[in-house]
Amino acid sequence: MTQASDSPRVRLYVKHPLGPGQPVVLAQDQAHYLFNVMRLGAGDAVTLFNGQAGEWRAVVRAVERRGGTLECVDQRAPQRDPPDLWLLFAPVKKARTDFIVEKATELGAARIIPVQTRFTNAERVRTDRLQAHAVEAAEQCGATFVPEVAELVRLDRLLAGWDAGRRILWADESPDAPGAALATLSPGPWAVLIGPEGGFAGAERDRLRALPFVTPVALGPRILRADTAAVAALTLWQAHLGDWA
Ligand code: SAH
């Protein structure tokens, strides 16, 4: 039997402990999705994950007007955490920012930090909305982990408090950026840094160049849009140092 025909149609992230016989009380929006949108009823199966306990099969026990209860049956897959890779990115326009969060989740980023740089237009970002995009992406891509989307932080503050044990792979669009020899990068905790549509300011570039834990990388001879650059840099890192091997 194929995986698809055997597995439930609905895969749901819940903020709830999961274990054999564990009842899971649904929030109103989740109940609406399961019972009104997906038309599930009592006895139907659902796949659940909570970001920590792998993937579980559950069944609908109670359907209520504004809620409902599921019951966990058995674990279907173990927890799989992504590699220790963060994405630091300057928010761009709404749809492209959503895309960046969605793709970073699919590609296996462990944490996503929106960064305010000199030329970043977004004054504030709706972290809760971006977090919901990460949850949705994890639900659809089969991940058992949801990356945390952090609050927007200024680049200078972020760098001032940075733990030097985590290296930064800086996507540097300047024509003289060295094409870092990715094969020589050492494994360990990393973060990828992507700038805004306006690029990095001269002072930011100088600061980044002077930091010992920052490695610039060139992503080819063309200027990529920030969303493309995020996908490209995460892909390169994953292929060299991540869990794609
Ligand atoms: N306005 C800038 C381009 C910014 S592109 C200019 O014309 O120079 C947005 C971000 O994507 C950049 O800050 C960088 O982090 C990344 N990026 C785009 N193209 C890149 C390339 N060829 N190499 C490395 N990084 C790139």
CSV table of C-alpha atoms and ligand atoms in Angstrom, one decimal:
chain,number,residue,atom,x,y,z
A,1,MET,CA,0.0,0.0,0.0
A,2,THR,CA,1.4,3.4,-0.8
A,3,GLN,CA,2.2,5.9,1.9
A,4,ALA,CA,-0.3,8.3,0.4
A,5,SER,CA,-3.3,6.0,0.5
A,6,ASP,CA,-2.4,4.7,4.0
A,7,SER,CA,-1.8,8.1,5.7
A,8,PRO,CA,-4.5,10.5,6.9
A,9,ARG,CA,-5.4,13.4,4.7
A,10,VAL,CA,-4.8,15.9,7.4
A,11,ARG,CA,-1.4,16.7,9.0
A,12,LEU,CA,-1.6,19.0,11.9
A,13,TYR,CA,0.8,20.8,14.2
A,14,VAL,CA,-0.5,21.0,17.8
A,15,LYS,CA,1.0,22.6,20.8
A,16,HIS,CA,0.2,19.7,23.0
A,17,PRO,CA,2.0,16.7,24.5
A,18,LEU,CA,1.6,13.5,22.3
A,19,GLY,CA,1.7,9.9,23.6
A,20,PRO,CA,-0.3,6.7,23.5
A,21,GLY,CA,-3.9,7.4,24.5
A,22,GLN,CA,-3.2,11.1,24.9
A,23,PRO,CA,-6.3,13.2,24.4
A,24,VAL,CA,-5.7,16.3,22.3
A,25,VAL,CA,-8.2,19.1,22.8
A,26,LEU,CA,-8.6,21.2,19.6
A,27,ALA,CA,-8.5,25.0,19.4
A,28,GLN,CA,-11.5,26.5,17.7
A,29,ASP,CA,-9.7,27.2,14.4
A,30,GLN,CA,-8.3,23.7,14.3
A,31,ALA,CA,-11.7,22.2,14.9
A,32,HIS,CA,-13.2,24.4,12.2
A,33,TYR,CA,-10.5,23.2,9.7
A,34,LEU,CA,-10.9,19.5,10.5
A,35,PHE,CA,-14.6,19.3,10.7
A,36,ASN,CA,-15.9,22.0,8.5
A,37,VAL,CA,-13.2,22.4,5.9
A,38,MET,CA,-11.8,18.9,5.7
A,39,ARG,CA,-15.1,17.3,6.7
A,40,LEU,CA,-13.6,14.8,9.1
A,41,GLY,CA,-15.9,13.0,11.6
A,42,ALA,CA,-15.7,10.8,14.6
A,43,GLY,CA,-13.3,7.9,14.0
A,44,ASP,CA,-11.4,9.5,11.2
A,45,ALA,CA,-7.6,9.5,11.4
A,46,VAL,CA,-5.3,12.6,11.5
A,47,THR,CA,-1.5,12.9,11.6
A,48,LEU,CA,-0.2,15.1,14.5
A,49,PHE,CA,3.2,16.5,15.4
A,50,ASN,CA,4.2,18.9,18.1
A,51,GLY,CA,7.8,19.8,17.1
A,52,GLN,CA,9.3,17.4,19.7
A,53,ALA,CA,7.7,14.0,19.7
A,54,GLY,CA,7.8,12.9,16.1
A,55,GLU,CA,4.7,12.1,14.1
A,56,TRP,CA,1.6,10.5,15.6
A,57,ARG,CA,-1.5,9.0,14.3
A,58,ALA,CA,-4.6,10.2,16.1
A,59,VAL,CA,-8.4,9.6,15.7
A,60,VAL,CA,-11.3,12.0,16.1
A,61,ARG,CA,-13.1,11.2,19.4
A,62,ALA,CA,-15.5,14.1,19.8
A,63,VAL,CA,-16.8,16.7,17.3
A,64,GLU,CA,-18.3,19.8,19.0
A,65,ARG,CA,-19.7,23.0,17.7
A,66,ARG,CA,-16.7,25.1,18.5
A,67,GLY,CA,-14.1,22.5,19.4
A,68,GLY,CA,-13.4,18.8,19.5
A,69,THR,CA,-11.0,16.1,20.9
A,70,LEU,CA,-8.6,13.8,19.2
A,71,GLU,CA,-6.9,10.8,20.7
A,72,CYS,CA,-3.3,9.8,19.9
A,73,VAL,CA,-2.9,6.2,18.9
A,74,ASP,CA,0.7,5.4,17.9
A,75,GLN,CA,3.9,7.1,16.8
A,76,ARG,CA,4.4,6.8,13.0
A,77,ALA,CA,7.8,8.5,12.7
A,78,PRO,CA,10.5,9.6,15.1
A,79,GLN,CA,11.3,13.2,15.7
A,80,ARG,CA,13.7,14.6,13.1
A,81,ASP,CA,15.3,18.0,13.9
A,82,PRO,CA,16.9,20.0,11.1
A,83,PRO,CA,20.7,20.8,11.2
A,84,ASP,CA,21.8,23.7,13.4
A,85,LEU,CA,21.3,26.3,10.7
A,86,TRP,CA,19.6,29.7,11.2
A,87,LEU,CA,18.4,32.1,8.6
A,88,LEU,CA,19.0,35.8,9.2
A,89,PHE,CA,17.2,37.8,6.6
A,90,ALA,CA,16.1,41.4,6.0
A,91,PRO,CA,12.3,41.5,5.5
A,92,VAL,CA,11.2,42.5,2.1
A,93,LYS,CA,7.7,42.9,0.7
A,94,LYS,CA,5.0,40.9,2.4
A,95,ALA,CA,4.5,38.1,-0.2
A,96,ARG,CA,8.3,37.7,-0.6
A,97,THR,CA,8.9,37.6,3.1
A,98,ASP,CA,6.2,34.9,3.4
A,99,PHE,CA,7.9,33.0,0.7
A,100,ILE,CA,11.3,33.2,2.5
A,101,VAL,CA,9.8,31.8,5.7
A,102,GLU,CA,8.0,29.1,3.9
A,103,LYS,CA,11.1,28.0,1.9
A,104,ALA,CA,13.4,28.2,4.8
A,105,THR,CA,11.1,25.8,6.7
A,106,GLU,CA,11.0,23.4,3.8
A,107,LEU,CA,14.7,23.6,3.2
A,108,GLY,CA,15.4,22.8,6.9
A,109,ALA,CA,16.3,26.0,8.8
A,110,ALA,CA,16.2,25.5,12.6
A,111,ARG,CA,15.5,29.2,13.4
A,112,ILE,CA,14.5,32.2,11.4
A,113,ILE,CA,15.4,35.7,12.5
A,114,PRO,CA,14.2,38.8,10.6
A,115,VAL,CA,16.9,41.4,10.7
A,116,GLN,CA,16.6,45.2,10.3
A,117,THR,CA,19.5,46.5,8.2
A,118,ARG,CA,20.2,50.1,7.1
A,119,PHE,CA,18.2,49.7,3.9
A,120,THR,CA,15.5,47.5,5.2
A,121,ASN,CA,12.1,49.0,4.5
A,122,ALA,CA,10.0,47.0,6.9
A,123,GLU,CA,9.7,48.9,10.2
A,124,ARG,CA,7.9,46.0,11.9
A,125,VAL,CA,7.0,42.5,10.9
A,126,ARG,CA,4.1,40.4,12.0
A,127,THR,CA,6.0,37.7,13.8
A,128,ASP,CA,2.8,35.7,14.6
A,129,ARG,CA,1.8,35.7,10.9
A,130,LEU,CA,5.3,34.5,9.9
A,131,GLN,CA,5.3,31.9,12.6
A,132,ALA,CA,1.9,30.6,11.2
A,133,HIS,CA,3.5,30.4,7.7
A,134,ALA,CA,6.3,28.2,9.2
A,135,VAL,CA,3.7,26.0,10.8
A,136,GLU,CA,1.8,25.6,7.6
A,137,ALA,CA,5.0,24.8,5.6
A,138,ALA,CA,6.0,22.2,8.2
A,139,GLU,CA,2.6,20.6,8.0
A,140,GLN,CA,2.7,20.3,4.3
A,141,CYS,CA,6.3,19.2,3.8
A,142,GLY,CA,6.3,16.3,6.3
A,143,ALA,CA,8.6,17.9,8.8
A,144,THR,CA,8.3,17.1,12.5
A,145,PHE,CA,10.0,20.3,13.5
A,146,VAL,CA,8.8,24.0,13.2
A,147,PRO,CA,11.5,26.6,13.2
A,148,GLU,CA,10.9,29.5,15.6
A,149,VAL,CA,10.5,32.9,13.9
A,150,ALA,CA,12.1,35.4,16.2
A,151,GLU,CA,11.2,39.1,16.6
A,152,LEU,CA,12.8,41.6,14.3
A,153,VAL,CA,16.2,42.7,15.5
A,154,ARG,CA,18.6,45.3,14.3
A,155,LEU,CA,21.7,43.9,12.6
A,156,ASP,CA,24.2,45.9,14.8
A,157,ARG,CA,22.5,44.6,18.0
A,158,LEU,CA,22.4,41.1,16.7
A,159,LEU,CA,26.1,41.1,15.8
A,160,ALA,CA,27.1,42.8,19.1
A,161,GLY,CA,25.5,39.9,21.0
A,162,TRP,CA,26.5,37.2,18.6
A,163,ASP,CA,28.0,33.9,19.9
A,164,ALA,CA,31.2,33.5,17.9
A,165,GLY,CA,30.8,29.7,18.1
A,166,ARG,CA,28.1,30.1,15.4
A,167,ARG,CA,29.5,31.0,12.0
A,168,ILE,CA,27.7,33.3,9.6
A,169,LEU,CA,27.6,32.6,5.9
A,170,TRP,CA,27.0,36.1,4.5
A,171,ALA,CA,25.5,36.4,1.1
A,172,ASP,CA,27.5,39.3,-0.2
A,173,GLU,CA,26.3,40.8,-3.4
A,174,SER,CA,29.3,43.1,-4.0
A,175,PRO,CA,31.2,42.3,-7.2
A,176,ASP,CA,34.5,41.8,-5.3
A,177,ALA,CA,33.0,39.3,-2.8
A,178,PRO,CA,35.1,36.2,-2.6
A,179,GLY,CA,33.4,33.0,-3.8
A,180,ALA,CA,33.9,31.2,-0.5
A,181,ALA,CA,35.2,27.7,-1.0
A,182,LEU,CA,32.2,25.9,0.4
A,183,ALA,CA,34.0,22.6,0.4
A,184,THR,CA,36.4,24.0,3.0
A,185,LEU,CA,33.8,25.2,5.5
A,186,SER,CA,33.7,23.3,8.7
A,187,PRO,CA,30.6,21.7,10.1
A,188,GLY,CA,29.0,23.1,13.2
A,189,PRO,CA,26.4,25.8,14.1
A,190,TRP,CA,25.8,28.2,11.2
A,191,ALA,CA,23.6,31.0,10.1
A,192,VAL,CA,23.0,32.3,6.6
A,193,LEU,CA,22.6,36.1,6.3
A,194,ILE,CA,20.7,37.7,3.4
A,195,GLY,CA,20.3,41.4,2.8
A,196,PRO,CA,17.4,43.6,1.7
A,197,GLU,CA,16.5,44.6,-1.8
A,198,GLY,CA,18.7,47.7,-1.3
A,199,GLY,CA,21.7,45.5,-0.4
A,200,PHE,CA,24.0,46.1,2.6
A,201,ALA,CA,25.3,49.6,3.4
A,202,GLY,CA,29.0,50.3,3.2
A,203,ALA,CA,29.4,50.5,7.0
A,204,GLU,CA,27.5,47.2,7.4
A,205,ARG,CA,29.8,45.6,4.9
A,206,ASP,CA,32.9,46.9,6.6
A,207,ARG,CA,31.7,45.6,9.9
A,208,LEU,CA,30.8,42.1,8.6
A,209,ARG,CA,34.1,41.8,6.8
A,210,ALA,CA,36.0,42.5,10.1
A,211,LEU,CA,34.2,39.8,12.1
A,212,PRO,CA,36.1,36.6,12.4
A,213,PHE,CA,33.0,34.4,12.5
A,214,VAL,CA,31.6,35.8,9.2
A,215,THR,CA,32.4,34.1,5.9
A,216,PRO,CA,31.2,36.0,2.8
A,217,VAL,CA,29.9,33.9,-0.1
A,218,ALA,CA,29.1,35.0,-3.7
A,219,LEU,CA,26.0,33.5,-5.3
A,220,GLY,CA,27.1,33.8,-8.9
A,221,PRO,CA,27.6,36.7,-11.2
A,222,ARG,CA,24.0,37.9,-11.3
A,223,ILE,CA,22.2,39.9,-8.5
A,224,LEU,CA,19.5,37.7,-7.1
A,225,ARG,CA,16.4,39.0,-5.4
A,226,ALA,CA,16.5,38.5,-1.6
A,227,ASP,CA,14.0,35.6,-1.7
A,228,THR,CA,16.0,33.8,-4.4
A,229,ALA,CA,19.2,34.5,-2.5
A,230,ALA,CA,17.8,33.0,0.6
A,231,VAL,CA,16.8,29.8,-1.1
A,232,ALA,CA,20.1,29.6,-3.0
A,233,ALA,CA,22.3,30.1,0.1
A,234,LEU,CA,20.3,27.6,2.3
A,235,THR,CA,20.5,25.1,-0.5
A,236,LEU,CA,24.3,25.5,-0.9
A,237,TRP,CA,24.8,25.1,2.9
A,238,GLN,CA,22.5,22.1,3.1
A,239,ALA,CA,24.3,20.4,0.2
A,240,HIS,CA,27.7,20.9,1.8
A,241,LEU,CA,27.2,20.8,5.5
A,242,GLY,CA,23.6,19.9,6.1
A,243,ASP,CA,21.2,16.9,6.2
A,244,TRP,CA,20.9,16.4,2.4
A,245,ALA,CA,24.0,14.2,2.2
B,1,SAH,N1,20.4,46.2,-4.4
B,1,SAH,C1,21.5,45.4,-4.3
B,1,SAH,C2,21.1,43.9,-4.4
B,1,SAH,C3,20.5,43.3,-3.2
B,1,SAH,S1,19.9,41.7,-3.5
B,1,SAH,C4,22.5,45.6,-5.4
B,1,SAH,O1,22.0,46.0,-6.5
B,1,SAH,O2,23.7,45.4,-5.2
B,1,SAH,C5,19.4,41.2,-1.9
B,1,SAH,C6,20.4,40.3,-1.1
B,1,SAH,O3,20.5,39.1,-1.7
B,1,SAH,C7,21.8,40.8,-1.0
B,1,SAH,O4,21.9,41.7,0.1
B,1,SAH,C8,22.6,39.5,-0.7
B,1,SAH,O5,22.5,39.2,0.6
B,1,SAH,C9,21.8,38.6,-1.6
B,1,SAH,N2,22.4,38.4,-2.9
B,1,SAH,C10,21.8,38.7,-4.1
B,1,SAH,N3,22.6,38.4,-5.2
B,1,SAH,C11,23.7,37.9,-4.6
B,1,SAH,C12,24.9,37.4,-5.2
B,1,SAH,N4,25.1,37.3,-6.5
B,1,SAH,N5,25.9,36.9,-4.3
B,1,SAH,C13,25.7,37.0,-3.0
B,1,SAH,N6,24.6,37.5,-2.4
B,1,SAH,C14,23.6,37.9,-3.2
